[in-house]
Each structure stands twice: as structure tokens, then as C-alpha cells.
């Protein structure tokens, strides 16, 4: 019988997506030996089935929409998109689902990669079952970081498995354009994928159980995007639930709560996320398999001074850039504890993830784009802040008119009237994704409104909306 190999490291990272990579980068930079375990592709969900492929698919869609709003150019871009070229562009940005480049990067920082399924088998211990069935035991002197991310959550509809529905993975990696596509959900994945496949030639039916799209943003964001999707040809239905789904002779049939039958070639469920923690050995350390992992602000799991949960698995902010931010904080905290350094854990300190609760930015790459940071008006009021919302029609800004004929958009600034700082900012309109970092700086930096008056926007840019928002707040 072959003896199981055991290797000791300062840090063991479970999951080699962007979050795990960043934890490894920070611990290696601190001089700690680090092992990284990955069961699929190094680079994770973001690189192959989420951020990169979805935005590669969306970019031609948005570029064409923008060009159609520019005099002298719109007549040249009236034809359909070249779907095969768009899909090839997507394939390029996923490196054709090969991870050689990312493996090379891990090697360049001196982290050791173990391919296979990693499970906790006790405190500070991870057992890796490789593709050949062999096992290796990794022990961690200082920390194990769980960075396994999340997966698509499917509803408990009878017979759903037999239908072989799309999740976000299939929606971003499909090699063909379905003639008809049903999209279930009203969040980011649902709206972005409805935008993509409608533009590539699918007849899209978007079924939303709630009152509108993008429920976590200001209501006007979902309203403007729903209008645009409808104008593009999609059938957007709110207040609609799906009671059953079957596949009959290759055709998907969804039956709504009103009894209506809706047919399509494929059906995408974009109905939330679940943590990838069901088979990583949590039960061996007294935690529930399949659960989200609660953490303190240094990303350490409650009750386990050696265990960290970073990124989606802690359910604080399910966004790649926020997970990478948490990874930088966690890596610094692990290094500080390993060397006996004092931690700075007060809000906005070097070892405290604060922005993932107070200043989370997000861009939805639909047409129009929606971008927001911080709290919506409803969230700020629910949190007990005394706030006032200031709205501006983006079409009144000179830069918006130059950007596109018939520009339509809206901006909102949520101001704390006691502290005179911004609690949240939302933009909706073409090109607004590039506006959101200025808002992020204002919210995260708690920049007083009086100082923002001295941040002069360049003319004529869409950023002049900042001046209009401040004027509206002053004059109200």
C-alpha cells in the first residue's frame, strides 16, 4: 500500500479563482510558503464562465448600440452582429478554457499548485484527491483560506435536471445561438444574458417573479433597462413565476403561474447563488456542509483562529472585485498574525474589510449600463441614516448629448444630511460604467459635499453630472 504524501506549508488556499490567487499573492509577498488547491481551472469562475466571457460577449453588443446613436456612423452598423465572430472573441478572452497562463503566473510567485479535489480533514489539514485518485495531505502552520466561490442555485422544480437548463456557465460558454431563449430571473446575470442573446439573434422571453429588474439597485435602473430590452425585441414579463418546466421533443416548455405555456430552445435559470462548501470537509471541523461561512472583518471564520473564508463563500459581497479586495485584506491579516505583528482592525484599517459593506461598486453591462456604489435610498433609510436623494436627468449634461443622440439616463446621489457625505450614488445610461470609480472614491473616502464642490469635472464630459447633482443638492 502506497503511503500518503504529506507536505507542510505556512498557508493552504482552497480554490484558485481570482480570490484564491490574490490570497496566495499576498501571503507569498510576505514570505509565507503557500499551496493552492484547484479542482477545475486556475482562474476560476470569473475567468472562464462569468466576468470575462460575459463582458467579451457584451462588448460588441454595447459598441454597436453606441454606434447607432452617433450621426454619420449609424447607417454603417444597421446590420446584424456576426455571431460567430462574437463567440470567437469570447473564446479568446477565456483562453479557450485553458489555464496555462494562470498556472504560469502562480508558478512565478512561488506558490505550489495541487490539482484535485481538496477537503478539510481536520484543523489546519487539507487532503487533496488528485485526478488519478491518489491522495496528498497538506498541513498549514498558520492558515487555511477557503476561496471556493459560489455556484448557480437552481429552484426545486420537479424534473428540472431532465430539462438540462442553462445556468450562468452555459449562458456564457454556449457555442451556438438558440433561436428562442427563456431567461428566468431579474438580476445581473439575467439582464446581461438577455441583452447578449437578444442582440445575437435569439428571441428572448425574460420572466421575473418580482416587480422589476435589478431589485438591489434604485428602482429607476431596472425600469430603464426593462424599457430598453423591450425596445430591442425582448418580451419582459414581471410578476411572473414558473410552476413547471419540461422538454418535449427538444423544445423547452415553461408553464407560468397563470397556466400559460412558453416554448423555447433553451432556458436559463439566473435565480441566485449558493456557496461551494458542500463537499470541502466542513463537518470535520464542526461546521455545516453547504453553508455560507460567517467571518470577522479580517475574514477569519468565527470560532476558528486558523480558518479564513474569502470571497463569495462568506456572503458579504458576491462580486469578483470585492472578493479580490477581501483577499488583499485576508492576506495581510494572515501575514501579520504569522509574524506577530499587531493588526489594524478598526473600520478602513489595513486588516479590516470595510468597503464590502459600506462602499461596494457594481456595473451591470446592459444597454443602458447601470452602475452603483454604496447604499440605495431605501437601504440608507432602512439603516437609519437621515438622507436626501438628489436626481438629475443625464440627458441635460452636454457630454451626454455629444456621446449619443437621444441619450437617456439618470443619476442619483444619496446624501447623509447630518454628516454631509455621500451614502450612495447610482448612474444609468450609456457609458456610465466608467463614471462609477469617482463615486466609489467619494463614498469610500467619505468626502464631504463641501469638498466635492472643488472637484471640477472636465467639460464637456458625462462626468459633469457631478456638478449638476451638487447644484441640485445645494438648491433644493
Short mmCIF file of N, CA, C and O in Angstrom, two decimals, residues 152-255:
data_model
loop_
_atom_site.label_atom_id
_atom_site.label_comp_id
_atom_site.label_asym_id
_atom_site.label_seq_id
_atom_site.Cartn_x
_atom_site.Cartn_y
_atom_site.Cartn_z
N UNK A 152 -24.29 28.43 -9.32
CA UNK A 152 -25.67 28.80 -9.60
C UNK A 152 -26.61 27.96 -8.75
O UNK A 152 -26.43 26.75 -8.61
N UNK A 153 -27.61 28.62 -8.18
CA UNK A 153 -28.63 27.92 -7.39
C UNK A 153 -29.87 27.72 -8.26
O UNK A 153 -30.41 28.68 -8.82
N UNK A 154 -30.29 26.48 -8.38
CA UNK A 154 -31.47 26.17 -9.19
C UNK A 154 -32.67 25.93 -8.29
O UNK A 154 -32.53 25.38 -7.18
N UNK A 155 -33.87 26.30 -8.73
CA UNK A 155 -35.07 26.07 -7.92
C UNK A 155 -35.42 24.59 -7.89
O UNK A 155 -34.98 23.81 -8.74
N UNK A 156 -36.24 24.20 -6.94
CA UNK A 156 -36.62 22.80 -6.78
C UNK A 156 -37.80 22.40 -7.63
O UNK A 156 -38.76 21.82 -7.11
N UNK A 157 -37.77 22.69 -8.91
CA UNK A 157 -38.88 22.31 -9.79
C UNK A 157 -38.75 20.83 -10.15
O UNK A 157 -37.66 20.37 -10.52
N UNK A 158 -39.83 20.08 -10.09
CA UNK A 158 -39.78 18.65 -10.43
C UNK A 158 -39.29 18.44 -11.85
O UNK A 158 -39.71 19.13 -12.79
N UNK A 159 -38.36 17.48 -12.02
CA UNK A 159 -37.89 17.13 -13.36
C UNK A 159 -36.96 18.12 -14.01
O UNK A 159 -36.64 17.99 -15.19
N UNK A 160 -36.48 19.11 -13.24
CA UNK A 160 -35.65 20.15 -13.85
C UNK A 160 -34.35 19.58 -14.42
O UNK A 160 -33.89 20.01 -15.48
N UNK A 161 -33.75 18.61 -13.74
CA UNK A 161 -32.50 18.04 -14.21
C UNK A 161 -32.65 17.46 -15.62
O UNK A 161 -31.74 17.57 -16.46
N UNK A 162 -33.78 16.84 -15.89
CA UNK A 162 -34.00 16.21 -17.19
C UNK A 162 -34.10 17.24 -18.32
O UNK A 162 -33.84 16.93 -19.48
N UNK A 163 -34.46 18.47 -17.95
CA UNK A 163 -34.58 19.55 -18.94
C UNK A 163 -33.21 20.04 -19.39
O UNK A 163 -33.05 20.60 -20.47
N UNK A 164 -32.18 19.81 -18.56
CA UNK A 164 -30.83 20.30 -18.80
C UNK A 164 -30.83 21.82 -19.02
O UNK A 164 -30.44 22.32 -20.08
N UNK A 165 -31.26 22.56 -18.00
CA UNK A 165 -31.34 24.02 -18.15
C UNK A 165 -29.96 24.65 -18.21
O UNK A 165 -28.98 24.08 -17.72
N UNK A 166 -29.89 25.82 -18.78
CA UNK A 166 -28.69 26.63 -18.70
C UNK A 166 -28.59 27.25 -17.31
O UNK A 166 -29.60 27.63 -16.71
N UNK A 167 -27.36 27.36 -16.82
CA UNK A 167 -27.05 28.26 -15.72
C UNK A 167 -26.14 29.34 -16.30
O UNK A 167 -25.95 29.42 -17.52
N UNK A 168 -25.55 30.15 -15.44
CA UNK A 168 -24.65 31.19 -15.94
C UNK A 168 -23.50 30.58 -16.74
O UNK A 168 -23.00 31.19 -17.68
N UNK A 169 -23.07 29.38 -16.38
CA UNK A 169 -21.96 28.75 -17.10
C UNK A 169 -22.32 28.48 -18.56
O UNK A 169 -21.55 28.80 -19.47
N UNK A 170 -23.45 27.84 -18.79
CA UNK A 170 -23.85 27.55 -20.17
C UNK A 170 -24.17 28.82 -20.95
O UNK A 170 -23.89 28.92 -22.14
N UNK A 171 -24.72 29.80 -20.25
CA UNK A 171 -25.09 31.06 -20.92
C UNK A 171 -23.87 31.81 -21.43
O UNK A 171 -23.94 32.53 -22.42
N UNK A 172 -22.75 31.68 -20.74
CA UNK A 172 -21.55 32.40 -21.17
C UNK A 172 -20.63 31.55 -22.04
O UNK A 172 -19.68 32.09 -22.62
N UNK A 173 -20.89 30.26 -22.16
CA UNK A 173 -19.97 29.41 -22.92
C UNK A 173 -20.61 28.71 -24.11
O UNK A 173 -19.94 27.96 -24.82
N UNK A 174 -21.90 28.94 -24.35
CA UNK A 174 -22.58 28.27 -25.46
C UNK A 174 -21.88 28.54 -26.79
O UNK A 174 -21.47 29.67 -27.07
N UNK A 175 -21.76 27.49 -27.60
CA UNK A 175 -21.11 27.62 -28.90
C UNK A 175 -22.09 28.01 -30.01
O UNK A 175 -21.69 28.29 -31.13
N UNK A 176 -23.37 28.00 -29.68
CA UNK A 176 -24.39 28.34 -30.67
C UNK A 176 -25.40 29.32 -30.09
O UNK A 176 -25.52 29.47 -28.87
N UNK A 177 -26.12 29.99 -30.97
CA UNK A 177 -27.15 30.95 -30.57
C UNK A 177 -28.51 30.26 -30.64
O UNK A 177 -28.95 29.85 -31.72
N UNK A 178 -29.19 30.11 -29.51
CA UNK A 178 -30.51 29.48 -29.57
C UNK A 178 -31.52 30.37 -30.30
O UNK A 178 -31.47 31.59 -30.17
N UNK A 179 -32.42 29.76 -31.05
CA UNK A 179 -33.43 30.56 -31.73
C UNK A 179 -34.35 31.27 -30.77
O UNK A 179 -34.72 32.42 -30.97
N UNK A 180 -34.71 30.55 -29.69
CA UNK A 180 -35.57 31.12 -28.65
C UNK A 180 -34.96 30.80 -27.29
O UNK A 180 -34.51 29.68 -27.07
N UNK A 181 -34.98 31.77 -26.41
CA UNK A 181 -34.38 31.58 -25.08
C UNK A 181 -35.31 32.16 -24.02
O UNK A 181 -35.71 33.33 -24.11
N UNK A 182 -35.63 31.36 -23.02
CA UNK A 182 -36.34 31.85 -21.84
C UNK A 182 -35.29 32.13 -20.77
O UNK A 182 -34.42 31.30 -20.50
N UNK A 183 -35.38 33.29 -20.16
CA UNK A 183 -34.49 33.66 -19.06
C UNK A 183 -35.34 33.84 -17.81
O UNK A 183 -36.28 34.64 -17.81
N UNK A 184 -35.00 33.10 -16.77
CA UNK A 184 -35.73 33.20 -15.51
C UNK A 184 -34.88 33.99 -14.52
O UNK A 184 -33.77 33.58 -14.18
N UNK A 185 -35.41 35.12 -14.05
CA UNK A 185 -34.68 35.94 -13.09
C UNK A 185 -34.65 37.39 -13.52
O UNK A 185 -34.90 37.72 -14.68
N UNK A 186 -34.32 38.26 -12.57
CA UNK A 186 -34.31 39.69 -12.86
C UNK A 186 -33.06 40.39 -12.39
O UNK A 186 -33.02 41.62 -12.35
N UNK A 187 -32.03 39.63 -12.05
CA UNK A 187 -30.81 40.23 -11.54
C UNK A 187 -29.78 40.49 -12.62
O UNK A 187 -30.10 40.59 -13.81
N UNK A 188 -28.52 40.57 -12.21
CA UNK A 188 -27.44 40.95 -13.12
C UNK A 188 -27.26 39.91 -14.22
O UNK A 188 -27.20 40.25 -15.41
N UNK A 189 -27.14 38.64 -13.85
CA UNK A 189 -26.92 37.60 -14.86
C UNK A 189 -28.09 37.57 -15.84
O UNK A 189 -27.89 37.49 -17.07
N UNK A 190 -29.30 37.64 -15.33
CA UNK A 190 -30.48 37.58 -16.20
C UNK A 190 -30.51 38.75 -17.19
O UNK A 190 -30.74 38.55 -18.39
N UNK A 191 -30.28 39.96 -16.71
CA UNK A 191 -30.38 41.12 -17.60
C UNK A 191 -29.23 41.16 -18.60
O UNK A 191 -29.42 41.47 -19.78
N UNK A 192 -28.01 40.82 -18.15
CA UNK A 192 -26.88 40.84 -19.08
C UNK A 192 -27.01 39.76 -20.14
O UNK A 192 -26.75 40.01 -21.33
N UNK A 193 -27.41 38.56 -19.75
CA UNK A 193 -27.53 37.48 -20.73
C UNK A 193 -28.73 37.68 -21.66
O UNK A 193 -28.67 37.33 -22.83
N UNK A 194 -29.79 38.27 -21.16
CA UNK A 194 -30.90 38.63 -22.05
C UNK A 194 -30.43 39.64 -23.09
O UNK A 194 -30.78 39.55 -24.28
N UNK A 195 -29.60 40.60 -22.66
CA UNK A 195 -29.06 41.59 -23.58
C UNK A 195 -28.20 40.94 -24.65
O UNK A 195 -28.32 41.25 -25.85
N UNK A 196 -27.31 40.03 -24.24
CA UNK A 196 -26.41 39.36 -25.19
C UNK A 196 -27.16 38.56 -26.22
O UNK A 196 -27.00 38.76 -27.44
N UNK A 197 -27.98 37.63 -25.76
CA UNK A 197 -28.55 36.68 -26.69
C UNK A 197 -29.65 37.30 -27.55
O UNK A 197 -29.83 36.89 -28.72
N UNK A 198 -30.34 38.30 -27.04
CA UNK A 198 -31.28 39.04 -27.89
C UNK A 198 -30.53 39.71 -29.03
O UNK A 198 -30.94 39.65 -30.20
N UNK A 199 -29.39 40.33 -28.73
CA UNK A 199 -28.61 41.02 -29.75
C UNK A 199 -27.98 40.05 -30.75
O UNK A 199 -27.77 40.41 -31.92
N UNK A 200 -27.69 38.83 -30.31
CA UNK A 200 -27.09 37.84 -31.21
C UNK A 200 -28.12 37.09 -32.05
O UNK A 200 -27.74 36.29 -32.90
N UNK A 201 -29.40 37.37 -31.81
CA UNK A 201 -30.42 36.81 -32.69
C UNK A 201 -31.45 35.93 -32.03
O UNK A 201 -32.37 35.46 -32.69
N UNK A 202 -31.33 35.67 -30.73
CA UNK A 202 -32.35 34.88 -30.04
C UNK A 202 -33.61 35.71 -29.82
O UNK A 202 -33.53 36.93 -29.65
N UNK A 203 -34.75 35.03 -29.78
CA UNK A 203 -35.98 35.67 -29.31
C UNK A 203 -36.07 35.39 -27.82
O UNK A 203 -36.31 34.25 -27.40
N UNK A 204 -35.86 36.42 -27.01
CA UNK A 204 -35.72 36.26 -25.57
C UNK A 204 -37.03 36.59 -24.85
O UNK A 204 -37.64 37.64 -25.10
N UNK A 205 -37.43 35.70 -23.96
CA UNK A 205 -38.53 35.96 -23.04
C UNK A 205 -37.94 35.99 -21.63
O UNK A 205 -37.36 34.99 -21.18
N UNK A 206 -38.06 37.12 -20.98
CA UNK A 206 -37.50 37.31 -19.64
C UNK A 206 -38.63 37.26 -18.62
O UNK A 206 -39.53 38.10 -18.64
N UNK A 207 -38.60 36.25 -17.75
CA UNK A 207 -39.65 36.06 -16.75
C UNK A 207 -39.12 36.42 -15.38
O UNK A 207 -38.15 35.82 -14.89
N UNK A 208 -39.73 37.41 -14.75
CA UNK A 208 -39.26 37.97 -13.49
C UNK A 208 -40.34 37.79 -12.44
O UNK A 208 -41.46 38.29 -12.61
N UNK A 209 -40.00 37.12 -11.36
CA UNK A 209 -41.00 36.88 -10.31
C UNK A 209 -41.38 38.16 -9.60
O UNK A 209 -42.53 38.36 -9.19
N UNK A 210 -40.42 39.07 -9.40
CA UNK A 210 -40.68 40.30 -8.67
C UNK A 210 -41.29 41.40 -9.51
O UNK A 210 -41.73 41.18 -10.65
N UNK A 211 -41.27 42.61 -8.94
CA UNK A 211 -41.92 43.74 -9.61
C UNK A 211 -41.08 44.36 -10.72
O UNK A 211 -41.61 45.07 -11.56
N UNK A 212 -39.78 44.12 -10.68
CA UNK A 212 -38.93 44.75 -11.69
C UNK A 212 -37.56 44.13 -11.72
O UNK A 212 -37.25 43.18 -10.99
N UNK A 213 -36.70 44.67 -12.59
CA UNK A 213 -35.34 44.18 -12.75
C UNK A 213 -34.40 44.84 -11.73
O UNK A 213 -34.69 45.91 -11.20
N UNK A 214 -33.30 44.18 -11.49
CA UNK A 214 -32.23 44.68 -10.62
C UNK A 214 -32.77 45.21 -9.29
O UNK A 214 -32.62 46.39 -8.95
N UNK A 215 -33.40 44.37 -8.51
CA UNK A 215 -34.07 44.82 -7.28
C UNK A 215 -33.13 45.40 -6.23
O UNK A 215 -33.59 46.09 -5.33
N UNK A 216 -31.83 45.13 -6.32
CA UNK A 216 -30.89 45.66 -5.33
C UNK A 216 -30.43 47.07 -5.66
O UNK A 216 -29.72 47.70 -4.87
N UNK A 217 -30.79 47.56 -6.84
CA UNK A 217 -30.43 48.92 -7.23
C UNK A 217 -31.64 49.85 -7.08
O UNK A 217 -32.75 49.41 -6.75
N UNK A 218 -31.42 51.12 -7.33
CA UNK A 218 -32.54 52.07 -7.34
C UNK A 218 -33.58 51.61 -8.36
O UNK A 218 -33.22 51.10 -9.44
N UNK A 219 -34.86 51.77 -8.07
CA UNK A 219 -35.90 51.26 -8.98
C UNK A 219 -35.77 51.76 -10.42
O UNK A 219 -36.08 51.02 -11.36
N UNK A 220 -35.31 52.98 -10.61
CA UNK A 220 -35.25 53.51 -11.97
C UNK A 220 -34.23 52.76 -12.84
O UNK A 220 -34.34 52.76 -14.06
N UNK A 221 -33.25 52.11 -12.23
CA UNK A 221 -32.27 51.35 -13.00
C UNK A 221 -32.96 50.20 -13.73
O UNK A 221 -32.81 50.04 -14.96
N UNK A 222 -33.71 49.41 -13.01
CA UNK A 222 -34.43 48.30 -13.63
C UNK A 222 -35.46 48.76 -14.63
O UNK A 222 -35.68 48.11 -15.66
N UNK A 223 -36.11 49.88 -14.34
CA UNK A 223 -37.14 50.38 -15.25
C UNK A 223 -36.54 50.77 -16.60
O UNK A 223 -37.08 50.42 -17.66
N UNK A 224 -35.42 51.49 -16.58
CA UNK A 224 -34.80 51.92 -17.84
C UNK A 224 -34.27 50.73 -18.63
O UNK A 224 -34.37 50.70 -19.87
N UNK A 225 -33.73 49.75 -17.95
CA UNK A 225 -33.20 48.57 -18.65
C UNK A 225 -34.34 47.72 -19.22
O UNK A 225 -34.24 47.21 -20.34
N UNK A 226 -35.43 47.59 -18.48
CA UNK A 226 -36.59 46.85 -18.99
C UNK A 226 -37.14 47.51 -20.25
O UNK A 226 -37.49 46.83 -21.22
N UNK A 227 -37.21 48.83 -20.24
CA UNK A 227 -37.68 49.55 -21.42
C UNK A 227 -36.78 49.30 -22.62
O UNK A 227 -37.24 49.08 -23.74
N UNK A 228 -35.46 49.32 -22.38
CA UNK A 228 -34.52 49.12 -23.47
C UNK A 228 -34.57 47.69 -24.00
O UNK A 228 -34.50 47.46 -25.22
N UNK A 229 -34.69 46.71 -23.12
CA UNK A 229 -34.79 45.33 -23.57
C UNK A 229 -36.05 45.12 -24.40
O UNK A 229 -36.03 44.43 -25.43
N UNK A 230 -37.14 45.71 -23.95
CA UNK A 230 -38.39 45.60 -24.69
C UNK A 230 -38.26 46.24 -26.07
O UNK A 230 -38.70 45.66 -27.08
N UNK A 231 -37.65 47.41 -26.13
CA UNK A 231 -37.45 48.08 -27.40
C UNK A 231 -36.57 47.26 -28.34
O UNK A 231 -36.74 47.27 -29.56
N UNK A 232 -35.62 46.52 -27.76
CA UNK A 232 -34.73 45.68 -28.57
C UNK A 232 -35.42 44.42 -29.07
O UNK A 232 -34.87 43.71 -29.92
N UNK A 233 -36.60 44.12 -28.55
CA UNK A 233 -37.35 42.97 -29.03
C UNK A 233 -37.60 41.88 -28.02
O UNK A 233 -38.30 40.90 -28.31
N UNK A 234 -37.03 42.01 -26.83
CA UNK A 234 -37.26 41.00 -25.80
C UNK A 234 -38.66 41.15 -25.21
O UNK A 234 -39.23 42.24 -25.16
N UNK A 235 -39.20 40.03 -24.75
CA UNK A 235 -40.50 40.01 -24.08
C UNK A 235 -40.24 39.96 -22.58
O UNK A 235 -39.83 38.93 -22.04
N UNK A 236 -40.42 41.10 -21.91
CA UNK A 236 -40.11 41.21 -20.49
C UNK A 236 -41.41 41.14 -19.70
O UNK A 236 -42.29 41.98 -19.87
N UNK A 237 -41.52 40.13 -18.82
CA UNK A 237 -42.74 39.94 -18.04
C UNK A 237 -42.38 39.92 -16.56
O UNK A 237 -41.67 39.02 -16.09
N UNK A 238 -42.87 40.89 -15.82
CA UNK A 238 -42.65 40.93 -14.37
C UNK A 238 -43.83 40.30 -13.65
O UNK A 238 -44.90 40.08 -14.24
N UNK A 239 -43.64 40.01 -12.36
CA UNK A 239 -44.71 39.39 -11.58
C UNK A 239 -45.12 38.03 -12.11
O UNK A 239 -46.27 37.63 -11.98
N UNK A 240 -44.16 37.31 -12.69
CA UNK A 240 -44.46 36.02 -13.33
C UNK A 240 -43.59 34.93 -12.72
O UNK A 240 -42.36 35.04 -12.72
N UNK A 241 -44.21 33.88 -12.23
CA UNK A 241 -43.48 32.74 -11.69
C UNK A 241 -43.61 31.55 -12.62
O UNK A 241 -44.60 31.43 -13.35
N UNK A 242 -42.62 30.68 -12.59
CA UNK A 242 -42.65 29.45 -13.38
C UNK A 242 -43.01 28.29 -12.47
O UNK A 242 -42.35 28.06 -11.45
N UNK A 243 -44.07 27.57 -12.82
CA UNK A 243 -44.55 26.47 -12.00
C UNK A 243 -43.97 25.12 -12.43
O UNK A 243 -43.80 24.23 -11.60
N UNK A 244 -43.66 24.97 -13.71
CA UNK A 244 -43.09 23.70 -14.17
C UNK A 244 -42.32 23.94 -15.46
O UNK A 244 -42.57 24.89 -16.21
N UNK A 245 -41.36 23.02 -15.71
CA UNK A 245 -40.56 23.08 -16.93
C UNK A 245 -40.37 21.65 -17.43
O UNK A 245 -40.02 20.75 -16.66
N UNK A 246 -40.60 21.46 -18.73
CA UNK A 246 -40.36 20.17 -19.36
C UNK A 246 -39.66 20.39 -20.69
O UNK A 246 -39.60 21.52 -21.20
N UNK A 247 -39.08 19.33 -21.22
CA UNK A 247 -38.51 19.39 -22.56
C UNK A 247 -39.22 18.32 -23.40
O UNK A 247 -39.12 17.12 -23.09
N UNK A 248 -39.90 18.78 -24.43
CA UNK A 248 -40.71 17.90 -25.27
C UNK A 248 -40.17 17.91 -26.69
O UNK A 248 -40.21 18.94 -27.37
N UNK A 249 -39.60 16.77 -27.11
CA UNK A 249 -39.01 16.65 -28.46
C UNK A 249 -37.99 17.76 -28.72
O UNK A 249 -37.94 18.35 -29.81
N UNK A 250 -37.19 18.05 -27.71
CA UNK A 250 -36.15 19.05 -27.85
C UNK A 250 -36.57 20.46 -27.51
O UNK A 250 -35.72 21.33 -27.34
N UNK A 251 -37.85 20.71 -27.40
CA UNK A 251 -38.36 22.05 -27.10
C UNK A 251 -38.64 22.18 -25.60
O UNK A 251 -39.28 21.32 -25.01
N UNK A 252 -38.15 23.26 -25.02
CA UNK A 252 -38.43 23.55 -23.61
C UNK A 252 -39.81 24.18 -23.50
O UNK A 252 -40.14 25.12 -24.26
N UNK A 253 -40.58 23.70 -22.54
CA UNK A 253 -41.90 24.27 -22.28
C UNK A 253 -41.95 24.70 -20.82
O UNK A 253 -41.83 23.87 -19.91
N UNK A 254 -42.10 26.00 -20.59
CA UNK A 254 -42.25 26.53 -19.24
C UNK A 254 -43.71 26.93 -19.05
O UNK A 254 -44.29 27.61 -19.91
N UNK A 255 -44.28 26.52 -17.93
CA UNK A 255 -45.66 26.86 -17.62
C UNK A 255 -45.66 27.87 -16.48
O UNK A 255 -45.09 27.61 -15.41
#
